[in-house]
Amino acid sequence: MPILEVKNLKKIYTTRFGGNRVLALSNVSFSVESGEYVAIMGESGSGKTTLLNIIAALDKPTEGEVFLDGKSLSKVKEKEISAFRRENLGFVFQDFNLLDNFSVKDNIFLPLVLSGKSYAEMNLYVQPLAEMLEISDLLDKFPYEISGGQKQRAAVARALITQPRLILADEPTGALDSRATDGLLKIFSKINNDGQTVLMVTHSVKAASHANRVMFIKDGEVYHQIYRGSSSDNEMYQKITDSLTIISTGGADDE
Amino acid sequence: MNKLLYPKLAASNISKNRRTYFPYIITCIITVAVFYIVRSLSLNPGLRNIRGDRYVSEMMGLACWIVGIFALVFLFYTNSFLMKRRRREFGLFNILGMEKRHISKVVAFESLYIFLLSASVGTALGIALDKLMFLLITKAVEGDIVFGFFISPNAIMTTVILFAVIFFIVFLNSLRHIHISKPIELLKSGSVGEKEPKSKLLIAILGIICLFAGYYISISTKDIISAITFFFLAVILVIIGTYFIFTSGSIALLKLLRRNKKYYYKTSHFLSVSGMIYRMKQNAVGLANICVLSTAVLVMLSSTTALMAGEETALHNMYPYEINVQTSSKESLNSFSNDVQELIEGEGHKVEKKDTVCCLSVAAVCRGESFEVTKPGNFGDLNSLNNLVFLSLDEYNRLMGEGKTLNKNEILLYSGDDKYNYNTLSVFDKNYEIKEKLKNISDICNSPVVSSYTTRYIVLPDENELEYINKMQQEVYGDDASRLSYILGIDFNGSEEQKREIYAEALELTGNMHTDYVITNRTNGKDSLYPMIASFFFLGIFLGTLFIMATILIIYYKQISEGYEDKERYEIMQRVGVSNDEIKKSIHSQILTVFFLPIITAGVHTAFAFPIITRLLLMFNLSDTALSAVCTVICFAVFALFYAAIYLITARSYYKIVSK
Ligand SMILES: Nc1ncnc2c1ncn2[C@@H]1O[C@H](COP(=O)(O)OP(=O)(O)OP(=O)(O)O)[C@@H](O)[C@H]1O
Ligand SMILES: [Mg+2]
């Protein structure tokens, strides 16, 4: 059974004053198997963030359904949605979203504190994670005291500490320089090798080339997919660039 | 460029920022109105001469200065806040190609609009309310009601000129804000991570020391001279203490909580404690401001309402009888007494009450059960200074219509409100047994003591004993010694006008007394006491209004700026899996704490200020502590209601911002 199944998603935004309706997603269906590393690419405004928000139950689809481990998100009660999100999903955002008023350690602890774990238990979880992400020395610092790459690794630690079923990342490398990007991508590959399922939205071909599968979204639909198969990162990189060229010229034909 | 561009841009800026500018403009209008009212009252001929006294006019003249200075400080402060909020907007203008001098021009137009609006509407409002205030004051001082509007061109001029100057200074400050800003910085401002505040334990401890020193002064000061001297010291200590404790103490305490892992890592505490640390850093000064202003309002209103409510008691304490005479010769008092009685009855009035007494009043330092009489200047601790009034048993029995007896070395003691816990009393090396502690004493004995020190009445067994005390105190004081006083008090019926006339005639009769004398009457006393109390009261009302308004505005701005900051944190938390309920709960508890911390502290301050305030009220001969307590409690209750209403209103705009 796939870990994530998205069926015929449609999302229409209506602006507050009624008038404008924006079709952000028209008909999106795909599924993600356990242990996969999937990248989603697409032009700005193609609906990637919208898709991720719906998968994360932060937003509701106009039509269609999302299943996580075979359970429909629409069946989860409103009251339990936060706990559900906390226990099953981990998030990594472009702008890190660390809270200023917490130390790095407390930021990482946040989801566990909410689940009522004891301090000793939390400490046990955080040690190996911090070592893997090389942030052991930073745990007692505050977000304003560390670099962007370090912030993003802290955010990854926060996403992983609950051992979620699925990691959702929205342009996680968007605010990082190339060295920090490489570091983060390595971490994603590593956790994926350890069995973690990852779904990542990205504009960067380099980031996408680390994934097992790349999905292209255009005009609110899944337009094209490529699988890594046995190709190396470099071959994958080539495949993605080729597809992007075809899509953009093909897109020109469509209009 | 189009000439109309700047004026238009200025207008649209104000309307775009109306969430912050609307309250600012209202504040300006009210400040202008209050200033106009105070200024106009100080010039109003109807208040100029209330039977020859100018208390009200003079007090309002003083109030002009206070309100003017307050207006400058407060408008400057709020404008600074507004300018800081608009940094980003100015940065955007700058990047869109407007130079700083163009922005300055726009801001100049904005200032001009706000000035014109507040000066015109404020003055109009002032003129409208001026008459009402005038009527209230005339009623309070029981003066003659003057009909018709009094519009003072002079007051209008002063108001317009003063606020033109204030707005110009405020505008210069805006220019400074625009000038020191750099566009890049401007665009980024707000997104820079907030630093974790450092806890300064030393300052926190210093704050606690200051606070308790201030409290201690208030509680321990017993006499009025020290109360006046130390009142301001106490106020300054408490203000410093408040600022230190709010800024450092709160953070030190929260960090202590955070260090306790078991407590801190609980879902509810985790969000609140960290949120509070963040909030206190941002708002500690604002909260301290609110607390100090609230305390000022409470102290001012409660003391002035106590004065107003107790003015009759004060008048009676000051003038126990309609006509009060004090002299050092028994014969002249007796003949004067007869003359006045004839005069009163000759005019067709009835003498309702007439008392005379002979007594001796001596200042002494109280040391437990022994009273030391030393030369003035050697009193040392003013707090333990007592006023001892001696009279003989015969006088007492005659006055009270009783038949008490005393052995040698026995006395009767009346200590008023003050407790005397011993059974003996020694003075001038003589030790007396207290046979009985009296429950009350005739009003006439109050006459020689206008003093605000603790007064104790001592009834001696006979004249010889009184003579002995008199001799002893003459030895100590020499030329400064008090003399045996012969006191007369007469009450009679009649209208106030008639009482004044009789008093005037009685004054002429005093020519027959070939000795020194003091004569006072209550009706004339009232003519000077009531306007004085009324002017304090209205001063309290005007300043109270301004301070309350300042409090509201600071609270409102604090809520808004917190709202914008919390909005982002709120969104992040939601994503990480904090449920809406948990967020709301934590925000709610934080807001409540932050909101009600200042008023609770202000309440505690006021409670501790109460003792020294009651001492100060003695200056007006108001000794009714229970009444003052009731006034204070009522003022606090009313203020707390007001405060809760402000909370409800501002919390709404806060939630609107956060949940948008
Ligand atoms: N809250 C909203 N209300 C109305 N329209 C919205 C809202 N959020 C997004 N949209 C619109 O939906 C479309 C898809 O937006 P979305 O943010 O999903 O794009 P995206 O693929 O993430 O773009 P980018 O790569 O720039 O982040 C856009 O046209 C956007 O304007
Ligand atoms: Mg996006």
Short mmCIF file of C-alpha atoms in Angstrom, two decimals, chain A residues 16 49 53 58 78-79 82-83 85-86 91 93 95 97-103 105-107 109-111 113-117 119 122 142 144 158, chain B residues 192-197 258 261-262 264-268 270-271 274-276 278 568-582 660:
data_model
loop_
_atom_site.label_atom_id
_atom_site.label_comp_id
_atom_site.label_asym_id
_atom_site.label_seq_id
_atom_site.Cartn_x
_atom_site.Cartn_y
_atom_site.Cartn_z
CA ARG A 16 -12.39 37.48 -0.05
CA THR A 49 2.84 25.05 -2.32
CA ASN A 53 -0.43 22.54 2.11
CA LEU A 58 -3.15 22.96 6.44
CA GLU A 78 -10.74 18.77 13.26
CA LYS A 79 -9.59 18.45 16.87
CA SER A 82 -2.78 19.02 14.81
CA ALA A 83 -1.77 15.90 16.68
CA ARG A 85 0.14 16.37 11.63
CA ARG A 86 2.65 16.39 14.44
CA PHE A 91 8.07 19.93 7.68
CA PHE A 93 10.41 25.24 4.90
CA ASP A 95 12.58 30.23 5.46
CA ASN A 97 10.38 28.83 10.43
CA LEU A 98 12.30 28.49 13.65
CA LEU A 99 10.75 30.37 16.53
CA ASP A 100 12.90 33.26 17.74
CA ASN A 101 11.99 32.86 21.35
CA PHE A 102 13.15 29.25 21.64
CA SER A 103 16.71 27.98 21.69
CA LYS A 105 17.08 22.65 21.27
CA ASP A 106 13.66 23.91 22.33
CA ASN A 107 12.71 24.43 18.70
CA PHE A 109 11.72 19.69 21.17
CA LEU A 110 8.56 21.63 20.34
CA PRO A 111 6.59 18.77 18.71
CA VAL A 113 6.67 18.72 24.25
CA LEU A 114 3.29 19.04 22.62
CA SER A 115 2.94 15.27 22.67
CA GLY A 116 3.73 15.29 26.37
CA LYS A 117 7.13 13.53 26.31
CA TYR A 119 12.57 15.89 29.23
CA MET A 122 13.44 14.05 24.52
CA PHE A 142 19.24 30.91 19.61
CA TYR A 144 19.56 34.61 15.51
CA ARG A 158 12.66 19.28 14.30
CA VAL B 192 15.89 40.52 11.85
CA GLY B 193 15.80 37.89 14.55
CA GLU B 194 15.04 39.15 18.02
CA LYS B 195 17.76 38.77 20.56
CA GLU B 196 17.12 36.84 23.72
CA PRO B 197 17.09 39.35 26.55
CA ARG B 258 12.79 28.03 32.29
CA LYS B 261 13.18 21.48 33.24
CA LYS B 262 10.31 19.60 34.83
CA TYR B 264 9.24 24.22 31.65
CA TYR B 265 8.79 21.21 29.35
CA LYS B 266 5.07 20.89 29.97
CA THR B 267 2.91 21.70 26.97
CA SER B 268 1.14 24.67 28.53
CA PHE B 270 6.47 25.62 27.35
CA LEU B 271 4.60 28.01 25.07
CA SER B 274 8.99 31.35 26.31
CA GLY B 275 6.31 33.62 24.90
CA MET B 276 6.37 35.74 28.05
CA TYR B 278 9.84 37.42 24.43
CA GLU B 568 4.07 35.11 12.24
CA ARG B 569 4.84 33.00 15.26
CA TYR B 570 1.28 31.80 15.27
CA GLU B 571 1.56 30.60 11.68
CA ILE B 572 4.81 28.77 12.30
CA MET B 573 3.41 27.01 15.35
CA GLN B 574 0.40 25.91 13.40
CA ARG B 575 2.60 24.24 10.83
CA VAL B 576 4.72 22.49 13.39
CA GLY B 577 1.60 20.95 14.82
CA VAL B 578 0.42 23.17 17.63
CA SER B 579 -3.34 23.08 17.54
CA ASN B 580 -5.37 26.26 17.26
CA ASP B 581 -6.77 25.65 20.71
CA GLU B 582 -3.37 25.39 22.29
CA LYS B 660 -6.30 37.37 9.58
#
